[in-house]
Amino acid sequence: GTAIFNGKYVYSTTTEEGYPIFEHVDNKHLLIKQNEEELRWELIQKKQVFYYADSDKEFPPSSGWSKTKLGDLPNPGVRLDSIKQQEAADDFFVDDPYKFSPFLILKYKFERVKNEPMGFDLQIISLHQKFVAVKSIKPDSQAENFGILPGDILVSANEVDLSKLKSVEAVSSAIQKLVKSLKDGADSTVSIVMAREKKTFKVLLCQRAGTKMVNAKYSIEGMENDALKFSNNDNKNLKILRIYVNEEEDESIWALREININGASDALGSKKKKKHHRKTMGDDSDDEEDDDDDEDDDDEEDDENHRDYYIVLASAKDEVPPECAWEAVDPHGLWPAAGLQYYDVKVVPPSKPRILRTQPNPNAVQIRFECDEAGRRPKVCPHMEVWYEIEMRHYKYNLEKGKTSKKPHDTKIWKTQESPFVANRLVNGDDYEFVVRTCNHIASTNSEASERVTPLQLPPKPKIIDITGKPGELYIHFHCANAKDREIQAKFEIIVDPPIDEEHQDYAIKEHRLLIDNDNKPVRLRNLINGTKYQIIVASVNSVGVTYSEPESAYPSKEPPTPALKKVEAGNREIIVHFDCAGYDKPDIRAWFEIELEPPPPSIEQAGILVRADGSLLRRSISGDDEKSDDVGALARQKSKMRVKLARKSRWRRQTMSQKLMTPGANFGAGGHVGGVMSPMGASGKAGLVTAMGISSVPNIASKPKIGLTPTDAVVEEEKAAQDNMAQLAEIESDDFVPYFRRSTRHHGTPIKISPVVNGISYAVRVKAATLSGSKLTQWSEQVTPHGPPPIPKVNKLTPLESSVRIEFVCNDYATEEYKATFDVESFPQTVTMKTIEASPYVFPKLNNGRAYKFHVRGVNKEGKSKWSEVSAPVTPLKIPPQPIDLRCVPFDREITVFWVCEELKTPEYSGWYEVESDPPTFTMVVTRSQARFRRLTNGKKYTFKVTAVNQVGKSESEQSEASVPDDDIAKEQYTRGKKSIAVQLKDKLLQIRKEQKKAAAHNKLDKLKATQQKHRQKDKKTNKELYNKTIAKQQKKQKAVEKAKKKEEKQRVEKKKQMDEQRQRVMQNKRRMSILAKDRITNLNHKVAATRGGGGNNMNTASAMMGRKKKAPKISANGKQS
C-alpha cells in the first residue's frame, strides 16, 4: 500500500547475529531488516517501521506481513528469487529416473580380483567438488574390456561409498581392504559403480499436431514433478511436462500445456488484491472463513490459468516424454495428435565464473563474482533455467594446537541467482574458502577457489586512558578490550593532527597513520613542537571494519616555573587563592594550575553531614619544619549512610581516583583529583605510571611481589593486586570513563575560586603549576575557615495529603554542625510559617482540603538566612474519598447498570472519580457519577461488581454487589423504570445520610462546645483557687516576715543589754582602785557643772550620775512598735 517500498532489494550488510540487511536499489533509506529483539522482519524507512512479519528465519517471509500505523493497506509480499539455499544431496550420483542428473551411472562387475588386477589408475578431478576418478586404462585389462574411460568417477564398491573419499590413497586403501576381505576362488568379485558425465542432451521436435501452434522445437527448461520440463523455443508459455506421477502403479501423465492464458495472471492478481483488502477491512472473527474461501478460489484460478492440448500415459520411470501415443484434449487439441522426435545435442560447458572479491563481515562473508551471461545456457535452450552455486569450505581453528586445520572441517553449498552473495552464520575467527559454480540442467563450471578469508567481529572501541609527556614528546596510553581475540584480530592506528615528523618516529607509517600491533605499552610521539596542540585518535582495525576512539588533545611542553602564594581568602563555601607564577604562559610552556586542599574537599553526597568529632580541630603547623608537617591532623568526618551502604556493597566502585591511587597495588595515576580539587597525596599519584622505560600501559598493571614476605602474605598481596587490577580494568571499560590526564580541574590564571568547601572547617591550600612534562608546588598556606549563610534550597516534589502537603526539597549545605542550616517554609495563601525544620521531607499541616497552595523554602543558620526558593507549583490537599455503599444492579439485554451511594467526588475537596470492575472481568469503567452501565455482556451469565472511589490522596473500595444476570426477556420500559426507581431511592438515601451526617456534625459541635465550656470552667476554678492560694501565701509570708523582724530586734536588744552589763561590771571592778584624788576631781567637776547650770535639778552629765543611774526599759505599743 505504501508504494515507495515496492521494488528490488539487494544485500548490503549483516546484523550482529548474522542476519542479512537488504537495501532498496533506488533508495538507500528503505531497508528490510531483522529486529533481533522482537524476533521479526521489518520494512523500515529512516528507522521508522511501516510493515513487519513475525519470523526469526534466515530470510524474510514471503507472506504474513502486517502494517503499523505508518503503513497503508494492502500489506506487502516478498519474493525471494535472488537468494535461495540448497545443500547438495547425499545421493548426488544415484541414477534416479525421476530426477535429471548430468551423469550416467555405470555398474561393472570385476571377477577374480585377487588374481587379476582391475586395470585402471586413479586421479583427483574437480567438478562441483573434488572426486577420485579414473586416470588411465591398462591394455588388455578388465577395465578396457568394460569400456571404462578416463574421467569416470568412482561412486561405490560392493556398497562401500567411495564418493566422499577425497584422496587417491583413501580410495585405493578402501578397495584393497575390500579385496582382502573376499574369499579365494572364482567368487572373488567386486561390483564398482561409476559416474560418467553426459556428453549430450535431448532436444525435442514436436510435429504433425493438428493444433499448428504447438509444432516447434522444445528444449530443456527445468524440472517439474521430478522430471525434465521442456519449453517451446519460440513461445515459452508452451510446455511439455509431467503433470501426474504414481510410483506404486508405475504410471505417469505427460501434457503439452499452455500456461498464462489470456493474461489471466493480471486478473488473478487484481482479484487477490481485492480479496486481501476486503479481508483486512473485515472483522477478525471472519478471518478463518475468508482464508478458506481464498484457498478454494486460488485452486480454481490455478486450474483456469492453463490449457492442455495433448496428453500421454507413460511409465513413472521414464525421464523424458514418449515419442508417440499422444491423445488430443477437447476442445483445444485437434487431431491428429502430436508426435515427438529426439535429437542428441553435444553438451557445452557454461561460462567459467570469476571471483572478484571476498569481503569478510561479522559471522558472514560477501562473495562478489562475475560470469558471461551469454554462455551460461546452451544456444539451443534459450529458456533453460540457470543458477549459481556457492560452495563453502570451512577450515576450523584448533584451540588446543593453536593453528588452523589444513583439511576442510565441513562444506556447504548455497544456491543463488546473482552477485553478490552473502554466506551467513559462519564462525568468527575460522578460515573459509569459496568456489562459485555456474549451473544449468545439463552442465556446470567451477571458478578458481578463492583465497582464504576469515569472518571477524567488528573491532571494539579503543579508549585513550592517559597522555603523558616530555619536552618534545607525548606518550599515548590506550586500551582496547579483547582486541587480540581470535574472533577479532585487531591492530591499531594512531591518527595525529596536525601531521607530525614521520621520519623520526619509532613505528611504521601508512597514509600518515602510525601502525601499532598491540596496546600493551604506550606509544611515543617524537620530534613534536612544544606548545603545539595535537589531536590524537586511536583506531582499532581489522579486515571487517574500523572503530575510532574519542579524540583527545594534548601538547608537549617544558617544565613549568614554581608558583608563589600571595593570599588565601575564605568565603561562603568557597576559598579564593591569589598567587604569582612568572612565565607560565610562554608558548613552549603553557602551564596550567591545580589546587590541593588539606583536608580534601567534600563530595556531593556529603552536603550537610560533616560534624566535629570532639569539638576541636587539629591545625597544620606552617612553620616549614618537615617533622611538624608530618604530624598534621585533619578534621574527622562522619560518613553518610549512603556512603557506608555503597562502600559495603562494592568497595572499589565508590573509590574516586585519588582514593584508588592511595590503595596498595594501584598503578594508574592522574593526580588524585576529587571534585575539581587535588588531594595532597595526588602529587605522587603519577609515579604509578613511571617505569624503567618511561611509562607503562594498561595490560602491565600487575604489581611486583614485595621482598621479605612469607608465602602466605605474598599470596594475599597477589590476590589483592589482582582484585585491584580487575577493578581498574572494569573502570576503564565503563562507559563514563574519563582519561586520567583530564581528571584534575585545570585553571589558567589567578585568582582561583575553589568551591564547594565545607563551612566551619579550616583548610590549608597550595598551588601546583603543571604540564605533561612535570609540576612545581608552593608551600602550604595558613589555614582559613569558610563560613556564611546556607544556599538557596529548591523544592523538588509536592505530594498532596489529607489536610496537609508533603514537601520534599534539597539544599547542598556543606557545613559542620556549628553552621548546619534549619529551614523555614511558607505557604501561599499564607498560613503559619513553619520554622526550625531540620530536614526534608516535611509535612505541612492544617491546610484546607480543596484549596490550592504554593510553597517556598529558605535556609537559616548562625550566619544568616538564605533567599527564599522559587515558589513551587500549586498543589491541592484532598479528603480521602468515602467508601461507596449499597450497590444495586439493574439488568437488561446484554447490559447491566450499576448504582451506588457515595458523596459526589467532583467537589473540590475530593476531586476524584469512580472505578467500577466486574467479576468475571470484562473491563474497568471510570466515571464521575454514582452509576455505570456495562454493555456487551453475555446473557444468562452472573455478574458481580465492585466500586472504588479514587483520588490523588487515596482510595476506598466497596463490598461486592449481589449477582445480576442480563436477559433478553427484560422489556426496555421495565429496565427504564427500574433504573429511575433505584436512582430515586439511592438519592433519597444519600440525602438521608447527609442529613444524619449534618445532625451528627451539629451534635458533635454541641458536644465539643459543652466540653470546651466545661474545660473553661475547670480552668477558671483552677485559676481562682491559684489566686486565693497565692493571696493566703502572701499574707502568711508577710506575717512570717513581721515575726522574724520581732525576733531579730529582741535578739539585738538582749545582746546590747548583755554588752552593757559586762561593761558596767568592769567599771565597778575598777572603782576600788580609784584614788582619792580622782574622787576629789570628780566632786570638783560636779560642782563646776552645777555652778554653771545654776544649781537646779540633777545633772545627768556628771560622772556620778552616769555611774549610779539605771536605764529604764523601752515600752512596747499595741501595734508591736517600740516607743
mmCIF file of C-alpha atoms in Angstrom, residues 145-322:
data_model
loop_
_atom_site.group_PDB
_atom_site.id
_atom_site.type_symbol
_atom_site.label_atom_id
_atom_site.label_comp_id
_atom_site.label_asym_id
_atom_site.label_seq_id
_atom_site.Cartn_x
_atom_site.Cartn_y
_atom_site.Cartn_z
ATOM 1 C CA ASN A 145 37.048 -54.753 -21.825
ATOM 2 C CA PHE A 146 34.242 -52.978 -19.899
ATOM 3 C CA GLY A 147 34.849 -49.737 -21.833
ATOM 4 C CA ILE A 148 35.788 -47.655 -18.806
ATOM 5 C CA LEU A 149 37.075 -44.212 -19.825
ATOM 6 C CA PRO A 150 39.436 -41.741 -18.131
ATOM 7 C CA GLY A 151 37.415 -39.309 -16.028
ATOM 8 C CA ASP A 152 34.858 -41.863 -14.833
ATOM 9 C CA ILE A 153 34.169 -41.159 -11.146
ATOM 10 C CA LEU A 154 34.238 -43.944 -8.558
ATOM 11 C CA VAL A 155 30.940 -43.915 -6.655
ATOM 12 C CA SER A 156 30.913 -47.183 -4.691
ATOM 13 C CA ALA A 157 32.439 -50.674 -4.454
ATOM 14 C CA ASN A 158 30.295 -53.519 -3.093
ATOM 15 C CA GLU A 159 28.017 -50.882 -1.458
ATOM 16 C CA VAL A 160 31.017 -49.141 0.166
ATOM 17 C CA ASP A 161 30.616 -45.385 -0.500
ATOM 18 C CA LEU A 162 33.704 -44.032 -2.289
ATOM 19 C CA SER A 163 32.278 -40.666 -3.441
ATOM 20 C CA LYS A 164 33.022 -38.946 -0.125
ATOM 21 C CA LEU A 165 36.684 -40.012 -0.055
ATOM 22 C CA LYS A 166 38.804 -37.103 -1.266
ATOM 23 C CA SER A 167 42.218 -38.699 -1.903
ATOM 24 C CA VAL A 168 43.599 -41.405 -4.200
ATOM 25 C CA GLU A 169 45.237 -43.109 -1.223
ATOM 26 C CA ALA A 170 41.965 -43.357 0.675
ATOM 27 C CA VAL A 171 40.089 -44.897 -2.309
ATOM 28 C CA SER A 172 42.919 -47.316 -3.098
ATOM 29 C CA SER A 173 43.094 -48.369 0.545
ATOM 30 C CA ALA A 174 39.325 -48.935 0.669
ATOM 31 C CA ILE A 175 39.369 -51.126 -2.477
ATOM 32 C CA GLN A 176 42.390 -53.125 -1.257
ATOM 33 C CA LYS A 177 40.743 -53.709 2.101
ATOM 34 C CA LEU A 178 37.605 -54.877 0.319
ATOM 35 C CA VAL A 179 39.591 -57.271 -1.904
ATOM 36 C CA LYS A 180 41.429 -58.777 1.076
ATOM 37 C CA SER A 181 38.136 -59.456 2.813
ATOM 38 C CA LEU A 182 36.942 -61.641 -0.115
ATOM 39 C CA LYS A 183 37.321 -65.406 -0.180
ATOM 40 C CA ASP A 184 39.737 -67.065 -2.543
ATOM 41 C CA GLY A 185 38.305 -68.635 -5.659
ATOM 42 C CA ALA A 186 36.042 -67.785 -8.503
ATOM 43 C CA ASP A 187 33.609 -65.923 -6.237
ATOM 44 C CA SER A 188 36.099 -63.137 -5.544
ATOM 45 C CA THR A 189 34.165 -60.427 -7.446
ATOM 46 C CA VAL A 190 33.815 -56.691 -6.824
ATOM 47 C CA SER A 191 30.919 -54.578 -8.174
ATOM 48 C CA ILE A 192 32.056 -50.991 -8.830
ATOM 49 C CA VAL A 193 29.609 -48.179 -9.638
ATOM 50 C CA MET A 194 30.985 -45.278 -11.691
ATOM 51 C CA ALA A 195 29.525 -41.961 -12.811
ATOM 52 C CA ARG A 196 30.309 -40.555 -16.261
ATOM 53 C CA GLU A 197 29.474 -37.052 -17.348
ATOM 54 C CA LYS A 198 26.905 -36.937 -20.090
ATOM 55 C CA LYS A 199 28.254 -35.584 -23.361
ATOM 56 C CA THR A 200 24.885 -34.987 -24.999
ATOM 57 C CA PHE A 201 21.366 -33.909 -24.010
ATOM 58 C CA LYS A 202 17.926 -34.180 -25.564
ATOM 59 C CA VAL A 203 16.127 -31.641 -27.755
ATOM 60 C CA LEU A 204 12.540 -32.387 -28.862
ATOM 61 C CA LEU A 205 10.831 -31.636 -32.124
ATOM 62 C CA CYS A 206 7.039 -31.643 -31.909
ATOM 63 C CA GLN A 207 5.418 -32.227 -35.326
ATOM 64 C CA ARG A 208 2.273 -33.403 -37.137
ATOM 65 C CA ALA A 209 -0.053 -31.958 -34.441
ATOM 66 C CA GLY A 210 -3.483 -30.759 -35.578
ATOM 67 C CA THR A 211 -3.051 -27.634 -33.469
ATOM 68 C CA LYS A 212 -0.359 -25.996 -35.529
ATOM 69 C CA MET A 213 0.864 -23.573 -32.851
ATOM 70 C CA VAL A 214 2.377 -26.420 -30.799
ATOM 71 C CA ASN A 215 4.560 -27.694 -33.643
ATOM 72 C CA ALA A 216 8.088 -26.439 -32.913
ATOM 73 C CA LYS A 217 11.383 -27.242 -31.225
ATOM 74 C CA TYR A 218 11.338 -27.811 -27.458
ATOM 75 C CA SER A 219 14.408 -27.699 -25.235
ATOM 76 C CA ILE A 220 15.093 -28.387 -21.577
ATOM 77 C CA GLU A 221 13.911 -25.586 -19.276
ATOM 78 C CA GLY A 222 13.939 -27.161 -15.853
ATOM 79 C CA MET A 223 12.335 -29.760 -13.600
ATOM 80 C CA GLU A 224 8.669 -30.448 -12.859
ATOM 81 C CA ASN A 225 7.414 -33.320 -10.696
ATOM 82 C CA ASP A 226 10.945 -34.799 -10.571
ATOM 83 C CA ALA A 227 11.177 -34.985 -14.366
ATOM 84 C CA LEU A 228 12.502 -32.785 -17.147
ATOM 85 C CA LYS A 229 10.338 -29.897 -18.316
ATOM 86 C CA PHE A 230 10.660 -28.770 -21.940
ATOM 87 C CA SER A 231 9.800 -25.305 -23.228
ATOM 88 C CA ASN A 232 8.934 -24.111 -26.726
ATOM 89 C CA ASN A 233 11.882 -22.145 -28.094
ATOM 90 C CA ASP A 234 9.567 -19.616 -29.777
ATOM 91 C CA ASN A 235 6.802 -19.382 -27.155
ATOM 92 C CA LYS A 236 7.865 -20.045 -23.590
ATOM 93 C CA ASN A 237 4.240 -20.402 -22.451
ATOM 94 C CA LEU A 238 4.036 -23.747 -24.294
ATOM 95 C CA LYS A 239 5.456 -26.553 -22.143
ATOM 96 C CA ILE A 240 5.867 -30.332 -22.270
ATOM 97 C CA LEU A 241 5.899 -31.536 -18.663
ATOM 98 C CA ARG A 242 4.867 -34.330 -16.376
ATOM 99 C CA ILE A 243 1.639 -33.393 -14.569
ATOM 100 C CA TYR A 244 0.995 -36.623 -12.644
ATOM 101 C CA VAL A 245 3.104 -39.494 -11.286
ATOM 102 C CA ASN A 246 2.216 -42.602 -9.302
ATOM 103 C CA GLU A 247 5.252 -44.693 -8.418
ATOM 104 C CA GLU A 248 3.281 -47.576 -6.924
ATOM 105 C CA GLU A 249 1.275 -48.068 -10.105
ATOM 106 C CA ASP A 250 4.303 -47.171 -12.241
ATOM 107 C CA GLU A 251 2.394 -44.666 -14.283
ATOM 108 C CA SER A 252 2.645 -41.001 -15.095
ATOM 109 C CA ILE A 253 0.896 -38.490 -17.360
ATOM 110 C CA TRP A 254 2.666 -36.021 -19.619
ATOM 111 C CA ALA A 255 0.923 -32.986 -21.090
ATOM 112 C CA LEU A 256 1.552 -30.447 -23.817
ATOM 113 C CA ARG A 257 0.236 -27.386 -21.987
ATOM 114 C CA GLU A 258 -0.053 -23.643 -22.489
ATOM 115 C CA ILE A 259 0.249 -21.533 -19.326
ATOM 116 C CA ASN A 260 -0.671 -17.896 -18.543
ATOM 117 C CA ILE A 261 -3.564 -17.965 -20.989
ATOM 118 C CA ASN A 262 -5.478 -14.772 -21.886
ATOM 119 C CA GLY A 263 -3.464 -12.635 -19.415
ATOM 120 C CA ALA A 264 -5.143 -14.450 -16.532
ATOM 121 C CA SER A 265 -2.258 -13.654 -14.253
ATOM 122 C CA ASP A 266 -3.193 -9.968 -14.206
ATOM 123 C CA ALA A 267 -6.808 -10.752 -13.440
ATOM 124 C CA LEU A 268 -5.719 -13.174 -10.747
ATOM 125 C CA GLY A 269 -3.507 -10.570 -9.136
ATOM 126 C CA SER A 270 -6.268 -7.967 -9.059
ATOM 127 C CA LYS A 271 -8.702 -10.496 -7.566
ATOM 128 C CA LYS A 272 -6.266 -11.379 -4.812
ATOM 129 C CA LYS A 273 -5.661 -7.722 -4.046
ATOM 130 C CA LYS A 274 -9.367 -7.037 -3.756
ATOM 131 C CA LYS A 275 -9.925 -10.072 -1.552
ATOM 132 C CA HIS A 276 -6.959 -9.202 0.626
ATOM 133 C CA HIS A 277 -8.238 -5.649 1.051
ATOM 134 C CA ARG A 278 -11.733 -6.936 1.843
ATOM 135 C CA LYS A 279 -10.301 -9.391 4.383
ATOM 136 C CA THR A 280 -8.156 -6.786 6.147
ATOM 137 C CA MET A 281 -11.097 -4.388 6.379
ATOM 138 C CA GLY A 282 -13.450 -7.068 7.770
ATOM 139 C CA ASP A 283 -13.934 -8.347 11.305
ATOM 140 C CA ASP A 284 -11.376 -10.623 12.920
ATOM 141 C CA SER A 285 -13.979 -13.289 13.526
ATOM 142 C CA ASP A 286 -14.382 -13.891 9.768
ATOM 143 C CA ASP A 287 -10.680 -14.268 9.006
ATOM 144 C CA GLU A 288 -10.595 -18.060 9.028
ATOM 145 C CA GLU A 289 -13.605 -18.371 6.712
ATOM 146 C CA ASP A 290 -12.097 -15.837 4.328
ATOM 147 C CA ASP A 291 -8.802 -17.754 4.325
ATOM 148 C CA ASP A 292 -10.570 -20.986 3.394
ATOM 149 C CA ASP A 293 -12.503 -19.225 0.611
ATOM 150 C CA ASP A 294 -9.304 -17.718 -0.714
ATOM 151 C CA GLU A 295 -7.629 -21.122 -0.869
ATOM 152 C CA ASP A 296 -10.529 -22.590 -2.823
ATOM 153 C CA ASP A 297 -10.554 -19.626 -5.192
ATOM 154 C CA ASP A 298 -6.803 -19.932 -5.714
ATOM 155 C CA ASP A 299 -7.141 -23.587 -6.683
ATOM 156 C CA GLU A 300 -9.877 -22.762 -9.179
ATOM 157 C CA GLU A 301 -7.844 -19.928 -10.650
ATOM 158 C CA ASP A 302 -4.762 -22.162 -10.934
ATOM 159 C CA ASP A 303 -6.900 -24.670 -12.834
ATOM 160 C CA GLU A 304 -8.163 -21.955 -15.130
ATOM 161 C CA ASN A 305 -4.737 -20.446 -15.774
ATOM 162 C CA HIS A 306 -3.559 -23.120 -18.216
ATOM 163 C CA ARG A 307 -4.799 -25.028 -21.245
ATOM 164 C CA ASP A 308 -3.915 -28.650 -22.151
ATOM 165 C CA TYR A 309 -3.727 -29.608 -25.827
ATOM 166 C CA TYR A 310 -2.334 -33.168 -25.744
ATOM 167 C CA ILE A 311 -1.622 -35.802 -23.062
ATOM 168 C CA VAL A 312 0.041 -39.198 -22.968
ATOM 169 C CA LEU A 313 0.271 -42.036 -20.446
ATOM 170 C CA ALA A 314 3.825 -43.241 -19.683
ATOM 171 C CA SER A 315 5.859 -45.196 -17.182
ATOM 172 C CA ALA A 316 6.891 -43.480 -13.967
ATOM 173 C CA LYS A 317 10.490 -44.453 -14.695
ATOM 174 C CA ASP A 318 10.662 -42.500 -17.950
ATOM 175 C CA GLU A 319 12.886 -39.449 -17.706
ATOM 176 C CA VAL A 320 11.537 -37.876 -20.888
ATOM 177 C CA PRO A 321 8.088 -37.973 -22.528
ATOM 178 C CA PRO A 322 7.334 -40.769 -25.033
#
